[in-house]
Short mmCIF file of C-alpha atoms in Angstrom, two decimals:
data_model
loop_
_atom_site.label_atom_id
_atom_site.label_comp_id
_atom_site.label_asym_id
_atom_site.label_seq_id
_atom_site.Cartn_x
_atom_site.Cartn_y
_atom_site.Cartn_z
CA UNK K 29 -5.27 4.91 37.02
CA UNK K 30 -3.99 1.14 37.89
CA UNK K 31 -6.28 -0.03 36.02
CA UNK K 32 -5.45 1.69 32.95
CA UNK K 33 -1.87 0.69 33.61
CA UNK K 34 -3.19 -2.91 34.26
CA UNK K 35 -5.38 -3.44 30.66
CA UNK K 36 -2.61 -1.21 28.78
CA UNK K 37 0.06 -3.65 29.55
CA UNK K 38 -2.23 -6.48 29.59
CA UNK K 39 -2.91 -5.17 25.86
CA UNK K 40 1.01 -5.05 24.94
CA UNK K 41 1.39 -8.60 26.78
CA UNK K 42 -0.75 -9.60 23.96
CA UNK K 43 0.76 -7.89 20.81
CA UNK K 44 3.76 -9.50 22.06
CA UNK K 45 2.51 -13.05 22.22
CA UNK K 46 0.39 -12.53 18.89
CA UNK K 47 3.95 -11.42 17.25
CA UNK K 48 5.57 -13.76 18.50
CA UNK K 49 3.41 -16.27 16.96
CA UNK K 50 3.55 -15.13 13.91
CA UNK K 51 7.61 -14.98 13.78
CA UNK K 52 7.90 -18.32 15.08
CA UNK K 53 5.49 -20.08 11.68
CA UNK K 54 7.92 -17.95 9.68
CA UNK K 55 11.06 -19.47 10.94
CA UNK K 56 9.12 -23.21 11.24
CA UNK K 57 8.18 -22.56 7.93
CA UNK K 58 11.63 -21.19 6.17
CA UNK K 59 13.94 -24.10 8.30
CA UNK K 60 11.09 -26.92 6.33
CA UNK K 61 11.93 -24.53 2.69
CA UNK K 62 15.43 -24.14 3.53
CA UNK K 63 16.71 -26.71 1.66
CA UNK K 64 15.10 -26.39 -1.09
CA UNK K 65 16.54 -22.98 -1.68
CA UNK K 66 17.96 -23.25 -4.43
CA UNK K 67 15.30 -24.95 -6.31
CA UNK K 68 12.87 -21.81 -5.33
CA UNK K 69 15.69 -18.72 -6.63
CA UNK K 70 15.42 -21.10 -10.18
CA UNK K 71 11.51 -21.59 -10.10
CA UNK K 72 11.85 -17.05 -9.10
CA UNK K 73 14.14 -16.89 -12.25
CA UNK K 74 12.83 -18.70 -15.10
CA UNK K 75 10.66 -15.84 -16.44
CA UNK K 76 13.89 -13.77 -17.22
CA UNK K 77 15.90 -17.73 -18.33
CA UNK K 78 12.74 -18.30 -20.58
CA UNK K 79 13.88 -14.98 -22.29
CA UNK K 80 17.05 -14.88 -22.53
CA UNK K 81 19.04 -16.48 -25.81
CA UNK K 82 20.24 -19.87 -25.70
CA UNK K 83 22.70 -19.46 -23.86
CA UNK K 84 22.21 -16.80 -21.43
CA UNK K 85 22.51 -16.42 -17.90
CA UNK K 86 22.80 -14.77 -15.03
CA UNK K 87 25.75 -13.12 -12.73
CA UNK K 88 26.76 -13.05 -9.23
CA UNK K 89 28.71 -9.78 -9.06
CA UNK K 90 29.64 -10.09 -5.38
CA UNK K 91 30.66 -13.24 -3.28
CA UNK K 92 27.69 -13.46 -1.05
CA UNK K 93 25.28 -13.12 -3.22
CA UNK K 94 24.41 -17.02 -4.01
CA UNK K 95 24.06 -17.52 -1.00
CA UNK K 96 21.92 -14.27 0.78
CA UNK K 97 19.56 -14.47 -2.34
CA UNK K 98 18.39 -17.56 -2.24
CA UNK K 99 17.62 -17.48 1.53
CA UNK K 100 15.77 -13.55 0.89
CA UNK K 101 14.12 -15.90 -1.37
CA UNK K 102 13.13 -18.49 0.93
CA UNK K 103 12.33 -16.17 3.30
CA UNK K 104 9.76 -14.54 2.00
CA UNK K 105 8.59 -17.99 0.85
CA UNK K 106 7.68 -19.00 3.65
CA UNK K 107 6.57 -15.09 4.74
CA UNK K 108 3.90 -16.15 1.52
CA UNK K 109 3.13 -19.03 3.23
CA UNK K 110 2.24 -18.34 6.44
CA UNK K 111 0.51 -14.72 5.72
CA UNK K 112 -3.68 -16.45 6.66
CA UNK K 113 -1.91 -17.22 10.28
CA UNK K 114 -0.26 -14.02 10.49
CA UNK K 115 -3.15 -12.34 9.42
CA UNK K 116 -4.75 -14.40 12.00
CA UNK K 117 -2.58 -13.09 14.46
CA UNK K 118 -3.64 -9.76 13.75
CA UNK K 119 -6.65 -10.28 13.08
CA UNK K 120 -7.69 -11.63 17.04
CA UNK K 121 -5.33 -8.97 18.74
CA UNK K 122 -7.81 -6.39 16.68
CA UNK K 123 -10.71 -8.41 16.90
CA UNK K 124 -11.99 -7.91 20.62
CA UNK K 125 -12.02 -4.05 19.99
CA UNK K 126 -14.77 -4.58 17.24
CA UNK K 127 -18.44 -4.27 17.19
CA UNK K 128 -20.32 -7.20 15.98
CA UNK K 129 -21.08 -5.72 12.49
CA UNK K 130 -16.74 -4.49 12.01
CA UNK K 131 -16.47 -7.98 13.25
CA UNK K 132 -18.84 -9.77 9.97
CA UNK K 133 -16.92 -7.40 7.73
CA UNK K 134 -13.47 -8.36 9.01
CA UNK K 135 -13.25 -11.52 8.72
CA UNK K 136 -14.40 -11.34 4.92
CA UNK K 137 -12.04 -7.82 4.10
CA UNK K 138 -8.89 -9.86 5.67
CA UNK K 139 -9.69 -13.07 3.59
CA UNK K 140 -10.17 -10.71 0.24
CA UNK K 141 -6.92 -8.59 1.28
CA UNK K 142 -4.11 -12.13 1.03
CA UNK K 143 -6.24 -13.37 -1.62
CA UNK K 144 -5.41 -10.11 -3.92
CA UNK K 145 -2.66 -10.22 -2.77
CA UNK K 146 -1.57 -13.64 -3.76
CA UNK K 147 -3.45 -13.09 -7.46
CA UNK K 148 -1.45 -9.86 -8.18
CA UNK K 149 1.81 -11.53 -7.28
CA UNK K 150 0.53 -14.77 -9.63
CA UNK K 151 -0.34 -12.24 -12.18
CA UNK K 152 2.80 -10.14 -12.36
CA UNK K 153 5.05 -13.48 -12.74
CA UNK K 154 2.99 -15.55 -15.17
CA UNK K 155 1.27 -12.59 -17.52
CA UNK K 156 3.86 -9.41 -16.74
CA UNK K 157 7.51 -10.68 -16.09
CA UNK K 158 7.81 -12.63 -19.82
CA UNK K 159 6.36 -9.70 -21.15
CA UNK K 160 8.62 -7.14 -20.14
CA UNK K 161 11.56 -9.58 -19.54
CA UNK K 162 10.75 -10.22 -23.59
CA UNK K 163 11.20 -6.35 -24.20
CA UNK K 164 14.12 -6.29 -21.93
CA UNK K 165 15.97 -9.16 -23.89
CA UNK K 166 14.63 -7.51 -27.75
CA UNK K 167 15.70 -4.39 -27.02
CA UNK K 168 19.51 -4.94 -26.00
CA UNK K 169 21.92 -3.53 -28.98
CA UNK K 170 23.64 -5.68 -31.06
CA UNK K 171 26.62 -7.90 -29.91
CA UNK K 172 25.36 -6.90 -26.50
CA UNK K 173 24.64 -9.80 -23.82
CA UNK K 174 21.74 -9.54 -21.54
CA UNK K 175 23.95 -11.47 -18.05
CA UNK K 176 21.87 -9.59 -15.12
CA UNK K 177 23.44 -9.70 -11.10
CA UNK K 178 21.15 -12.05 -9.26
CA UNK K 179 21.09 -9.66 -6.64
CA UNK K 180 19.45 -6.95 -9.29
CA UNK K 181 17.51 -8.96 -10.62
CA UNK K 182 14.80 -10.13 -6.84
CA UNK K 183 14.80 -6.27 -6.04
CA UNK K 184 13.36 -5.82 -9.93
CA UNK K 185 11.47 -8.34 -9.43
CA UNK K 186 10.30 -8.31 -5.57
CA UNK K 187 9.51 -4.75 -6.51
CA UNK K 188 7.36 -5.90 -9.17
CA UNK K 189 5.60 -8.07 -6.58
CA UNK K 190 4.61 -5.41 -4.38
CA UNK K 191 3.61 -3.36 -6.81
CA UNK K 192 0.86 -5.36 -8.37
CA UNK K 193 -0.21 -7.27 -4.92
CA UNK K 194 -1.15 -3.75 -3.61
CA UNK K 195 -2.51 -2.59 -6.67
CA UNK K 196 -4.31 -5.62 -6.52
CA UNK K 197 -6.18 -4.29 -2.89
CA UNK K 198 -7.95 -1.83 -4.72
CA UNK K 199 -11.58 -3.62 -3.96
CA UNK K 200 -10.73 -3.76 -0.66
CA UNK K 201 -9.56 0.11 0.11
CA UNK K 202 -12.65 1.27 -1.50
CA UNK K 203 -14.75 -1.16 0.27
CA UNK K 204 -13.12 0.19 3.72
CA UNK K 205 -13.27 4.42 2.35
CA UNK K 206 -17.19 3.32 2.02
CA UNK K 207 -17.66 1.74 4.76
CA UNK K 208 -16.25 4.23 6.88
CA UNK K 209 -18.67 7.10 5.61
CA UNK K 210 -15.38 9.07 4.09
CA UNK K 211 -16.43 8.46 0.23
CA UNK K 212 -19.83 7.53 -1.00
CA UNK K 213 -20.48 5.64 -3.65
CA UNK K 214 -21.66 8.13 -6.17
CA UNK K 215 -18.49 10.09 -5.89
CA UNK K 216 -16.16 7.13 -6.34
CA UNK K 217 -18.40 6.71 -9.70
CA UNK K 218 -17.83 10.39 -10.20
CA UNK K 219 -13.91 10.77 -9.75
CA UNK K 220 -13.41 7.43 -12.30
CA UNK K 221 -11.48 9.39 -15.11
CA UNK K 222 -8.91 10.69 -12.09
CA UNK K 223 -9.09 6.85 -10.96
CA UNK K 224 -7.84 6.00 -14.44
CA UNK K 225 -5.32 8.34 -15.35
CA UNK K 226 -3.73 7.57 -11.68
CA UNK K 227 -3.70 4.15 -12.61
CA UNK K 228 -2.02 4.95 -16.41
CA UNK K 229 0.87 7.05 -13.79
CA UNK K 230 0.98 4.29 -12.11
CA UNK K 231 2.04 1.76 -14.49
CA UNK K 232 4.34 4.33 -15.82
CA UNK K 233 6.41 4.33 -13.05
CA UNK K 234 6.43 1.17 -11.85
CA UNK K 235 7.32 -0.84 -14.92
CA UNK K 236 9.55 -0.69 -17.49
CA UNK K 237 8.73 2.27 -20.33
CA UNK K 238 6.86 -0.39 -22.72
CA UNK K 239 3.30 0.29 -23.49
CA UNK K 240 2.01 -3.50 -22.94
CA UNK K 241 3.76 -3.66 -19.77
CA UNK K 242 2.03 -0.51 -18.63
CA UNK K 243 -1.34 -1.34 -20.27
CA UNK K 244 -0.90 -4.72 -17.31
CA UNK K 245 -0.43 -2.74 -14.92
CA UNK K 246 -2.86 0.44 -15.71
CA UNK K 247 -5.98 -2.07 -16.43
CA UNK K 248 -6.37 -4.16 -13.70
CA UNK K 249 -6.42 -1.82 -11.41
CA UNK K 250 -8.82 0.15 -13.68
CA UNK K 251 -11.47 -3.23 -12.83
CA UNK K 252 -10.56 -3.67 -9.40
CA UNK K 253 -11.51 -0.54 -8.49
CA UNK K 254 -15.11 -1.11 -10.98
CA UNK K 255 -15.13 -4.19 -8.79
CA UNK K 256 -14.81 -2.44 -5.51
CA UNK K 257 -17.37 0.22 -6.63
CA UNK K 258 -19.61 -2.29 -7.31
CA UNK K 259 -19.31 -5.04 -3.62
CA UNK K 260 -19.11 -1.66 -2.20
CA UNK K 261 -22.75 -0.22 -3.73
CA UNK K 262 -23.96 -4.21 -2.61
CA UNK K 263 -22.92 -4.17 0.53
CA UNK K 264 -23.86 -0.25 1.81
CA UNK K 265 -27.40 0.09 2.11
CA UNK K 266 -28.95 3.61 0.77
CA UNK K 267 -29.04 5.67 3.37
CA UNK K 268 -32.39 8.59 3.63
CA UNK K 269 -30.92 11.99 3.36
CA UNK K 270 -31.00 13.84 6.64
CA UNK K 271 -33.92 16.66 5.99
CA UNK K 272 -35.23 15.33 3.05
CA UNK K 273 -38.79 16.10 4.33
CA UNK K 274 -37.74 19.92 5.63
CA UNK K 275 -38.77 22.72 3.35
CA UNK K 276 -37.23 26.24 4.55
CA UNK K 277 -39.89 29.28 5.59
CA UNK K 278 -40.06 31.83 3.35
CA UNK K 279 -38.71 35.51 3.66
CA UNK K 280 -42.61 36.79 5.01
CA UNK K 281 -43.03 33.93 6.62
CA UNK K 282 -40.46 33.83 8.15
CA UNK K 283 -41.21 37.60 9.81
CA UNK K 284 -44.80 36.71 10.64
CA UNK K 285 -43.55 33.68 12.73
CA UNK K 286 -41.51 36.47 14.57
CA UNK K 287 -44.18 38.32 14.99
CA UNK K 288 -46.38 36.13 16.04
CA UNK K 289 -43.71 34.81 19.02
CA UNK K 290 -43.17 38.59 19.71
CA UNK K 291 -47.05 38.41 20.44
CA UNK K 292 -47.28 36.12 22.17
CA UNK K 293 -44.05 36.44 24.65
CA UNK K 294 -45.56 40.11 24.63
CA UNK K 295 -49.13 38.78 26.41
CA UNK K 296 -47.98 36.61 28.61
CA UNK K 297 -46.29 39.02 30.37
#
């Protein structure tokens, strides 16, 4: 019992150390980026500012918003820059409990997860935001000046960042499901129509009510799903069907076999 307790305590200590290292990395990067907090927010706000009419601007409706919003953007940027180190700490904590074949697939999946999440955010920033904000500004009624609060704007873009970052993880999720044996590649292909419908539903939920932005989320989800199926099919060895050489006995043959066993048991007596 004491050995189990010591092992549990040692795991808690290691988890604390790994978590502390991750937090320290984020704090260090945050401190380094803090002098450019206003510039980072200006960069984040650029897609909306570019879509506003000439002379258009954003507003702050709360006293502390002009300070805290750039700080939040800087903290988010620090987390993104420190993400590889954070994921390494998670991997270093989990890896000792994995088998060798699990480690071989784990590292590529972790790297792919980070890259796909960043790719999803970049896709949202460079392609989706200009379309979304152009649509929003374009449908504003005549005489209405679009002046978004900077706090509300931050909440909106963070929601889209998370939506696209998570949806771009579809290939990783597909590969994991196949490798864990929870679903087969054939089944994934079979449910493809439902996935496509689900992708458009997700697009309708997380994007403004225009068809273009919905397609810009749904179509990548579909394509990434197809990529996940291809990768899963490549790295998964086909398993022979269990009992493929077994042919069940017919009813008459089964009766004959039972009679033979009964005769043999009678003779032995």
